[in-house]
PDB file of C-alpha atoms in Angstrom:
ATOM      1  CA  UNK A  14       0.000   0.000   0.000  1.00  0.00           C
ATOM      2  CA  UNK A  15       1.448   3.338  -1.090  1.00  0.00           C
ATOM      3  CA  UNK A  16       0.906   6.330   1.172  1.00  0.00           C
ATOM      4  CA  UNK A  17      -0.344   9.427  -0.639  1.00  0.00           C
ATOM      5  CA  UNK A  18       1.016  12.813   0.413  1.00  0.00           C
ATOM      6  CA  UNK A  19      -1.173  15.299  -1.399  1.00  0.00           C
ATOM      7  CA  UNK A  20       0.971  18.244  -0.293  1.00  0.00           C
ATOM      8  CA  UNK A  21       3.665  16.944  -2.651  1.00  0.00           C
ATOM      9  CA  UNK A  22       1.372  16.090  -5.569  1.00  0.00           C
ATOM     10  CA  UNK A  23       1.740  18.072  -8.832  1.00  0.00           C
ATOM     11  CA  UNK A  24      -1.763  19.511  -8.343  1.00  0.00           C
ATOM     12  CA  UNK A  25      -1.219  20.792  -4.801  1.00  0.00           C
ATOM     13  CA  UNK A  26       2.538  21.217  -4.429  1.00  0.00           C
ATOM     14  CA  UNK A  27       2.511  24.955  -5.173  1.00  0.00           C
ATOM     15  CA  UNK A  28      -0.322  25.533  -2.670  1.00  0.00           C
ATOM     16  CA  UNK A  29       1.465  23.897   0.276  1.00  0.00           C
ATOM     17  CA  UNK A  30       5.043  24.906  -0.458  1.00  0.00           C
ATOM     18  CA  UNK A  31       6.143  28.525  -0.296  1.00  0.00           C
ATOM     19  CA  UNK A  32       9.279  30.628  -0.197  1.00  0.00           C
ATOM     20  CA  UNK A  33      10.300  32.984   2.577  1.00  0.00           C
ATOM     21  CA  UNK A  34      12.188  35.053   0.002  1.00  0.00           C
ATOM     22  CA  UNK A  35       9.734  35.460  -2.876  1.00  0.00           C
ATOM     23  CA  UNK A  36       6.017  36.264  -2.810  1.00  0.00           C
ATOM     24  CA  UNK A  37       4.129  34.095  -5.275  1.00  0.00           C
ATOM     25  CA  UNK A  38       0.712  34.590  -6.879  1.00  0.00           C
ATOM     26  CA  UNK A  39      -1.410  31.512  -7.493  1.00  0.00           C
ATOM     27  CA  UNK A  40      -4.997  30.556  -8.298  1.00  0.00           C
ATOM     28  CA  UNK A  41      -6.479  28.494  -5.469  1.00  0.00           C
ATOM     29  CA  UNK A  42      -9.336  26.222  -6.612  1.00  0.00           C
ATOM     30  CA  UNK A  43     -12.239  24.930  -4.529  1.00  0.00           C
ATOM     31  CA  UNK A  44     -11.586  22.168  -2.004  1.00  0.00           C
ATOM     32  CA  UNK A  45     -13.649  20.365   0.602  1.00  0.00           C
ATOM     33  CA  UNK A  46     -12.761  21.268   4.191  1.00  0.00           C
ATOM     34  CA  UNK A  47     -13.693  20.069   7.627  1.00  0.00           C
ATOM     35  CA  UNK A  48     -14.235  23.361   9.473  1.00  0.00           C
ATOM     36  CA  UNK A  49     -15.091  24.829  12.849  1.00  0.00           C
ATOM     37  CA  UNK A  50     -15.778  28.485  13.662  1.00  0.00           C
ATOM     38  CA  UNK A  51     -14.909  30.382  16.806  1.00  0.00           C
ATOM     39  CA  UNK A  52     -13.924  33.619  18.449  1.00  0.00           C
ATOM     40  CA  UNK A  53     -11.321  34.857  20.895  1.00  0.00           C
ATOM     41  CA  UNK A  54      -7.670  34.532  21.819  1.00  0.00           C
ATOM     42  CA  UNK A  55      -6.346  31.228  20.441  1.00  0.00           C
ATOM     43  CA  UNK A  56      -3.838  31.038  23.299  1.00  0.00           C
ATOM     44  CA  UNK A  57      -6.432  31.473  26.038  1.00  0.00           C
ATOM     45  CA  UNK A  58      -9.756  30.275  24.625  1.00  0.00           C
ATOM     46  CA  UNK A  59     -10.679  26.661  25.501  1.00  0.00           C
ATOM     47  CA  UNK A  60     -12.870  26.712  22.391  1.00  0.00           C
ATOM     48  CA  UNK A  61      -9.841  27.056  20.135  1.00  0.00           C
ATOM     49  CA  UNK A  62      -7.986  24.059  21.564  1.00  0.00           C
ATOM     50  CA  UNK A  63     -11.202  22.028  21.488  1.00  0.00           C
ATOM     51  CA  UNK A  64     -11.776  22.968  17.852  1.00  0.00           C
ATOM     52  CA  UNK A  65      -8.300  21.857  16.803  1.00  0.00           C
ATOM     53  CA  UNK A  66      -8.625  18.597  18.736  1.00  0.00           C
ATOM     54  CA  UNK A  67     -11.964  17.794  17.077  1.00  0.00           C
ATOM     55  CA  UNK A  68     -10.629  18.586  13.590  1.00  0.00           C
ATOM     56  CA  UNK A  69      -7.624  16.319  13.906  1.00  0.00           C
ATOM     57  CA  UNK A  70      -9.492  13.523  15.681  1.00  0.00           C
ATOM     58  CA  UNK A  71     -12.146  13.277  12.976  1.00  0.00           C
ATOM     59  CA  UNK A  72      -9.623  13.698  10.151  1.00  0.00           C
ATOM     60  CA  UNK A  73      -7.462  10.864  11.477  1.00  0.00           C
ATOM     61  CA  UNK A  74     -10.500   8.677  12.134  1.00  0.00           C
ATOM     62  CA  UNK A  75     -11.538   9.114   8.480  1.00  0.00           C
ATOM     63  CA  UNK A  76      -7.984   8.337   7.363  1.00  0.00           C
ATOM     64  CA  UNK A  77      -7.872   5.016   9.231  1.00  0.00           C
ATOM     65  CA  UNK A  78     -11.390   4.110   8.072  1.00  0.00           C
ATOM     66  CA  UNK A  79     -10.267   4.385   4.442  1.00  0.00           C
ATOM     67  CA  UNK A  80      -6.941   2.669   5.083  1.00  0.00           C
ATOM     68  CA  UNK A  81      -8.600  -0.356   6.708  1.00  0.00           C
ATOM     69  CA  UNK A  82     -11.677  -0.369   4.470  1.00  0.00           C
ATOM     70  CA  UNK A  83     -12.230  -1.864   0.998  1.00  0.00           C
ATOM     71  CA  UNK A  84     -10.707   1.210  -0.674  1.00  0.00           C
ATOM     72  CA  UNK A  85      -7.383   0.533   1.104  1.00  0.00           C
ATOM     73  CA  UNK A  86      -6.192   4.128   0.646  1.00  0.00           C
ATOM     74  CA  UNK A  87      -3.420   5.400   2.883  1.00  0.00           C
ATOM     75  CA  UNK A  88      -2.819   9.128   2.851  1.00  0.00           C
ATOM     76  CA  UNK A  89      -1.271  11.862   4.956  1.00  0.00           C
ATOM     77  CA  UNK A  90      -3.758  14.071   6.793  1.00  0.00           C
ATOM     78  CA  UNK A  91      -3.473  17.625   5.495  1.00  0.00           C
ATOM     79  CA  UNK A  92      -2.138  20.404   7.741  1.00  0.00           C
ATOM     80  CA  UNK A  93      -4.199  22.664   9.963  1.00  0.00           C
ATOM     81  CA  UNK A  94      -5.264  25.936   8.341  1.00  0.00           C
ATOM     82  CA  UNK A  95      -6.876  29.056   9.753  1.00  0.00           C
ATOM     83  CA  UNK A  96      -8.902  31.979   8.452  1.00  0.00           C
ATOM     84  CA  UNK A  97      -8.678  35.083  10.633  1.00  0.00           C
ATOM     85  CA  UNK A  98     -10.672  38.327  10.690  1.00  0.00           C
ATOM     86  CA  UNK A  99     -12.495  40.803  12.947  1.00  0.00           C
ATOM     87  CA  UNK A 100     -15.451  43.147  12.555  1.00  0.00           C
ATOM     88  CA  UNK A 101     -12.918  45.914  13.107  1.00  0.00           C
ATOM     89  CA  UNK A 102      -9.575  44.845  11.640  1.00  0.00           C
ATOM     90  CA  UNK A 103      -7.850  47.228  14.054  1.00  0.00           C
ATOM     91  CA  UNK A 104      -8.268  44.410  16.599  1.00  0.00           C
ATOM     92  CA  UNK A 105      -5.243  42.772  14.967  1.00  0.00           C
ATOM     93  CA  UNK A 106      -2.978  45.801  14.976  1.00  0.00           C
ATOM     94  CA  UNK A 107      -3.887  46.475  18.632  1.00  0.00           C
ATOM     95  CA  UNK A 108      -3.586  42.758  19.471  1.00  0.00           C
ATOM     96  CA  UNK A 109      -7.121  42.765  20.915  1.00  0.00           C
ATOM     97  CA  UNK A 110      -7.392  39.000  20.664  1.00  0.00           C
ATOM     98  CA  UNK A 111     -10.737  38.783  22.430  1.00  0.00           C
ATOM     99  CA  UNK A 112     -12.290  40.273  19.281  1.00  0.00           C
ATOM    100  CA  UNK A 113     -10.589  37.951  16.824  1.00  0.00           C
ATOM    101  CA  UNK A 114     -12.830  35.687  14.725  1.00  0.00           C
ATOM    102  CA  UNK A 115     -11.502  32.489  13.223  1.00  0.00           C
ATOM    103  CA  UNK A 116     -12.311  29.407  11.209  1.00  0.00           C
ATOM    104  CA  UNK A 117      -9.941  26.494  11.715  1.00  0.00           C
ATOM    105  CA  UNK A 118     -10.010  23.849   9.022  1.00  0.00           C
ATOM    106  CA  UNK A 119      -8.356  20.816   7.427  1.00  0.00           C
ATOM    107  CA  UNK A 120      -8.626  20.171   3.697  1.00  0.00           C
ATOM    108  CA  UNK A 121     -10.079  16.766   2.831  1.00  0.00           C
ATOM    109  CA  UNK A 122      -9.095  14.822  -0.308  1.00  0.00           C
ATOM    110  CA  UNK A 123     -11.871  14.217  -2.845  1.00  0.00           C
ATOM    111  CA  UNK A 124     -12.066  10.544  -1.873  1.00  0.00           C
ATOM    112  CA  UNK A 125     -12.916  11.561   1.711  1.00  0.00           C
ATOM    113  CA  UNK A 126     -16.595  12.135   1.053  1.00  0.00           C
ATOM    114  CA  UNK A 127     -19.196  13.776   3.283  1.00  0.00           C
ATOM    115  CA  UNK A 128     -20.540  10.304   4.094  1.00  0.00           C
ATOM    116  CA  UNK A 129     -17.086   9.168   5.220  1.00  0.00           C
ATOM    117  CA  UNK A 130     -16.703  12.247   7.415  1.00  0.00           C
ATOM    118  CA  UNK A 131     -20.195  11.805   8.865  1.00  0.00           C
ATOM    119  CA  UNK A 132     -19.361   8.224   9.808  1.00  0.00           C
ATOM    120  CA  UNK A 133     -16.019   9.323  11.251  1.00  0.00           C
ATOM    121  CA  UNK A 134     -17.764  11.954  13.403  1.00  0.00           C
ATOM    122  CA  UNK A 135     -20.221   9.347  14.654  1.00  0.00           C
ATOM    123  CA  UNK A 136     -17.379   6.999  15.602  1.00  0.00           C
ATOM    124  CA  UNK A 137     -15.675   9.819  17.486  1.00  0.00           C
ATOM    125  CA  UNK A 138     -18.918  10.676  19.324  1.00  0.00           C
ATOM    126  CA  UNK A 139     -19.189   7.084  20.544  1.00  0.00           C
ATOM    127  CA  UNK A 140     -15.591   6.929  21.781  1.00  0.00           C
ATOM    128  CA  UNK A 141     -14.763  10.417  23.020  1.00  0.00           C
ATOM    129  CA  UNK A 142     -16.550  13.342  24.608  1.00  0.00           C
ATOM    130  CA  UNK A 143     -15.176  16.171  22.485  1.00  0.00           C
ATOM    131  CA  UNK A 144     -16.951  19.478  23.196  1.00  0.00           C
ATOM    132  CA  UNK A 145     -16.392  20.812  19.661  1.00  0.00           C
ATOM    133  CA  UNK A 146     -17.618  17.770  17.734  1.00  0.00           C
ATOM    134  CA  UNK A 147     -21.075  19.263  17.182  1.00  0.00           C
ATOM    135  CA  UNK A 148     -19.550  22.485  15.825  1.00  0.00           C
ATOM    136  CA  UNK A 149     -17.794  20.726  12.964  1.00  0.00           C
ATOM    137  CA  UNK A 150     -19.063  21.267   9.446  1.00  0.00           C
ATOM    138  CA  UNK A 151     -18.043  20.198   5.965  1.00  0.00           C
ATOM    139  CA  UNK A 152     -17.933  22.942   3.361  1.00  0.00           C
ATOM    140  CA  UNK A 153     -16.463  23.682  -0.039  1.00  0.00           C
ATOM    141  CA  UNK A 154     -14.192  26.710   0.027  1.00  0.00           C
ATOM    142  CA  UNK A 155     -12.329  28.602  -2.670  1.00  0.00           C
ATOM    143  CA  UNK A 156     -10.199  31.730  -2.720  1.00  0.00           C
ATOM    144  CA  UNK A 157      -9.260  32.338  -6.358  1.00  0.00           C
ATOM    145  CA  UNK A 158      -6.148  34.393  -7.061  1.00  0.00           C
ATOM    146  CA  UNK A 159      -4.005  34.870  -3.952  1.00  0.00           C
ATOM    147  CA  UNK A 160      -0.505  35.888  -2.988  1.00  0.00           C
ATOM    148  CA  UNK A 161       1.450  33.939  -0.399  1.00  0.00           C
ATOM    149  CA  UNK A 162       4.824  33.621   1.270  1.00  0.00           C
ATOM    150  CA  UNK A 163       6.423  31.518   3.989  1.00  0.00           C
ATOM    151  CA  UNK A 164       6.986  32.853   7.492  1.00  0.00           C
ATOM    152  CA  UNK A 165       9.640  31.083   9.569  1.00  0.00           C
ATOM    153  CA  UNK A 166       9.484  31.669  13.305  1.00  0.00           C
ATOM    154  CA  UNK A 167       6.933  32.203  16.091  1.00  0.00           C
ATOM    155  CA  UNK A 168       3.427  33.407  15.293  1.00  0.00           C
ATOM    156  CA  UNK A 169       4.086  36.523  17.367  1.00  0.00           C
ATOM    157  CA  UNK A 170       6.748  37.581  14.845  1.00  0.00           C
ATOM    158  CA  UNK A 171       4.554  37.338  11.742  1.00  0.00           C
ATOM    159  CA  UNK A 172       3.992  41.117  11.574  1.00  0.00           C
ATOM    160  CA  UNK A 173       6.781  42.017   9.093  1.00  0.00           C
ATOM    161  CA  UNK A 174       5.874  39.093   6.821  1.00  0.00           C
ATOM    162  CA  UNK A 175       2.215  40.102   6.790  1.00  0.00           C
ATOM    163  CA  UNK A 176       3.088  43.738   6.108  1.00  0.00           C
ATOM    164  CA  UNK A 177       5.328  42.702   3.239  1.00  0.00           C
ATOM    165  CA  UNK A 178       2.586  40.539   1.724  1.00  0.00           C
ATOM    166  CA  UNK A 179      -0.027  43.281   2.093  1.00  0.00           C
ATOM    167  CA  UNK A 180       2.263  45.875   0.507  1.00  0.00           C
ATOM    168  CA  UNK A 181       2.840  43.571  -2.465  1.00  0.00           C
ATOM    169  CA  UNK A 182      -0.899  43.062  -2.972  1.00  0.00           C
ATOM    170  CA  UNK A 183      -1.886  46.693  -2.422  1.00  0.00           C
ATOM    171  CA  UNK A 184       0.585  47.822  -5.085  1.00  0.00           C
ATOM    172  CA  UNK A 185      -1.097  45.570  -7.633  1.00  0.00           C
ATOM    173  CA  UNK A 186      -4.815  45.260  -6.959  1.00  0.00           C
ATOM    174  CA  UNK A 187      -5.887  45.347  -3.293  1.00  0.00           C
ATOM    175  CA  UNK A 188      -6.839  42.742  -0.740  1.00  0.00           C
ATOM    176  CA  UNK A 189      -9.932  40.562  -0.660  1.00  0.00           C
ATOM    177  CA  UNK A 190     -11.239  37.783   1.569  1.00  0.00           C
ATOM    178  CA  UNK A 191      -9.726  36.712   4.881  1.00  0.00           C
ATOM    179  CA  UNK A 192      -6.213  36.389   6.229  1.00  0.00           C
ATOM    180  CA  UNK A 193      -5.261  32.737   5.717  1.00  0.00           C
ATOM    181  CA  UNK A 194      -2.545  30.766   7.481  1.00  0.00           C
ATOM    182  CA  UNK A 195      -1.364  27.207   6.820  1.00  0.00           C
ATOM    183  CA  UNK A 196       0.565  25.600   9.677  1.00  0.00           C
ATOM    184  CA  UNK A 197       3.236  23.269   8.310  1.00  0.00           C
ATOM    185  CA  UNK A 198       5.039  22.550  11.596  1.00  0.00           C
ATOM    186  CA  UNK A 199       4.082  20.455  14.586  1.00  0.00           C
ATOM    187  CA  UNK A 200       4.360  23.207  17.197  1.00  0.00           C
ATOM    188  CA  UNK A 201       4.327  20.601  19.986  1.00  0.00           C
ATOM    189  CA  UNK A 202       7.737  19.334  18.863  1.00  0.00           C
ATOM    190  CA  UNK A 203       9.474  21.970  16.725  1.00  0.00           C
ATOM    191  CA  UNK A 204      11.469  24.868  18.128  1.00  0.00           C
ATOM    192  CA  UNK A 205       9.394  28.069  17.689  1.00  0.00           C
ATOM    193  CA  UNK A 206      12.231  29.694  15.737  1.00  0.00           C
ATOM    194  CA  UNK A 207      11.773  26.957  13.105  1.00  0.00           C
ATOM    195  CA  UNK A 208       7.978  27.023  12.830  1.00  0.00           C
ATOM    196  CA  UNK A 209       6.867  27.256   9.193  1.00  0.00           C
ATOM    197  CA  UNK A 210       3.608  29.048   8.357  1.00  0.00           C
ATOM    198  CA  UNK A 211       2.318  29.893   4.902  1.00  0.00           C
ATOM    199  CA  UNK A 212       0.628  33.295   4.950  1.00  0.00           C
ATOM    200  CA  UNK A 213      -1.913  33.704   2.152  1.00  0.00           C
ATOM    201  CA  UNK A 214      -4.167  36.605   1.172  1.00  0.00           C
ATOM    202  CA  UNK A 215      -6.726  36.709  -1.677  1.00  0.00           C
ATOM    203  CA  UNK A 216      -6.341  39.541  -4.185  1.00  0.00           C
ATOM    204  CA  UNK A 217      -8.955  41.743  -5.820  1.00  0.00           C
ATOM    205  CA  UNK A 218      -9.270  40.968  -9.498  1.00  0.00           C
ATOM    206  CA  UNK A 219     -11.053  44.071 -10.786  1.00  0.00           C
ATOM    207  CA  UNK A 220     -12.454  47.406  -9.670  1.00  0.00           C
ATOM    208  CA  UNK A 221     -10.980  49.911  -7.227  1.00  0.00           C
ATOM    209  CA  UNK A 222      -8.616  48.986  -4.468  1.00  0.00           C
ATOM    210  CA  UNK A 223     -10.069  48.340  -1.035  1.00  0.00           C
ATOM    211  CA  UNK A 224      -9.146  51.093   1.454  1.00  0.00           C
ATOM    212  CA  UNK A 225      -6.525  49.900   3.951  1.00  0.00           C
TER     213      UNK A 225
END
């Protein structure tokens, strides 16, 4: 049985690999995601930790269902991703984390259907009491043309990378959509100075620039 790592596939390689030196534009197609929404400081909110636990538990349950089932597909679970925003975006510049809104999510391969995920969630319900399990949803999400770069280091030091990305976009078209982060490192094991995070921002395609 061959293990599939979609991050390295020709179709997805450019989406899950980025450079810390060069900002790259790319067209991000629609994918199916397992998602959970929340609000508040990710470092202090129990809801955030519960959301991440539920996402990974269900994603890995689905993985082992398919590996042991008649399809006999073994694949690597995709990395955690996050969409971040606030009603007043000044909450980010002032670090008012209580006002942060977020959607945490894990992309699901096409062969991981809604029925598979529904069964995986039911198996998790029977085995574990996860507070966020009922908040999970499956949705198709697309961003279109985006710019992205790689940030290396702690999340608290992302500011210059984000500013650089925003400046690049604002010079060309303007920003659209939500701030998007893709977490490539296992922060439980890696040294914070080596954490790798893809920072992605959708770009306006036509019309006037959005005020910033």
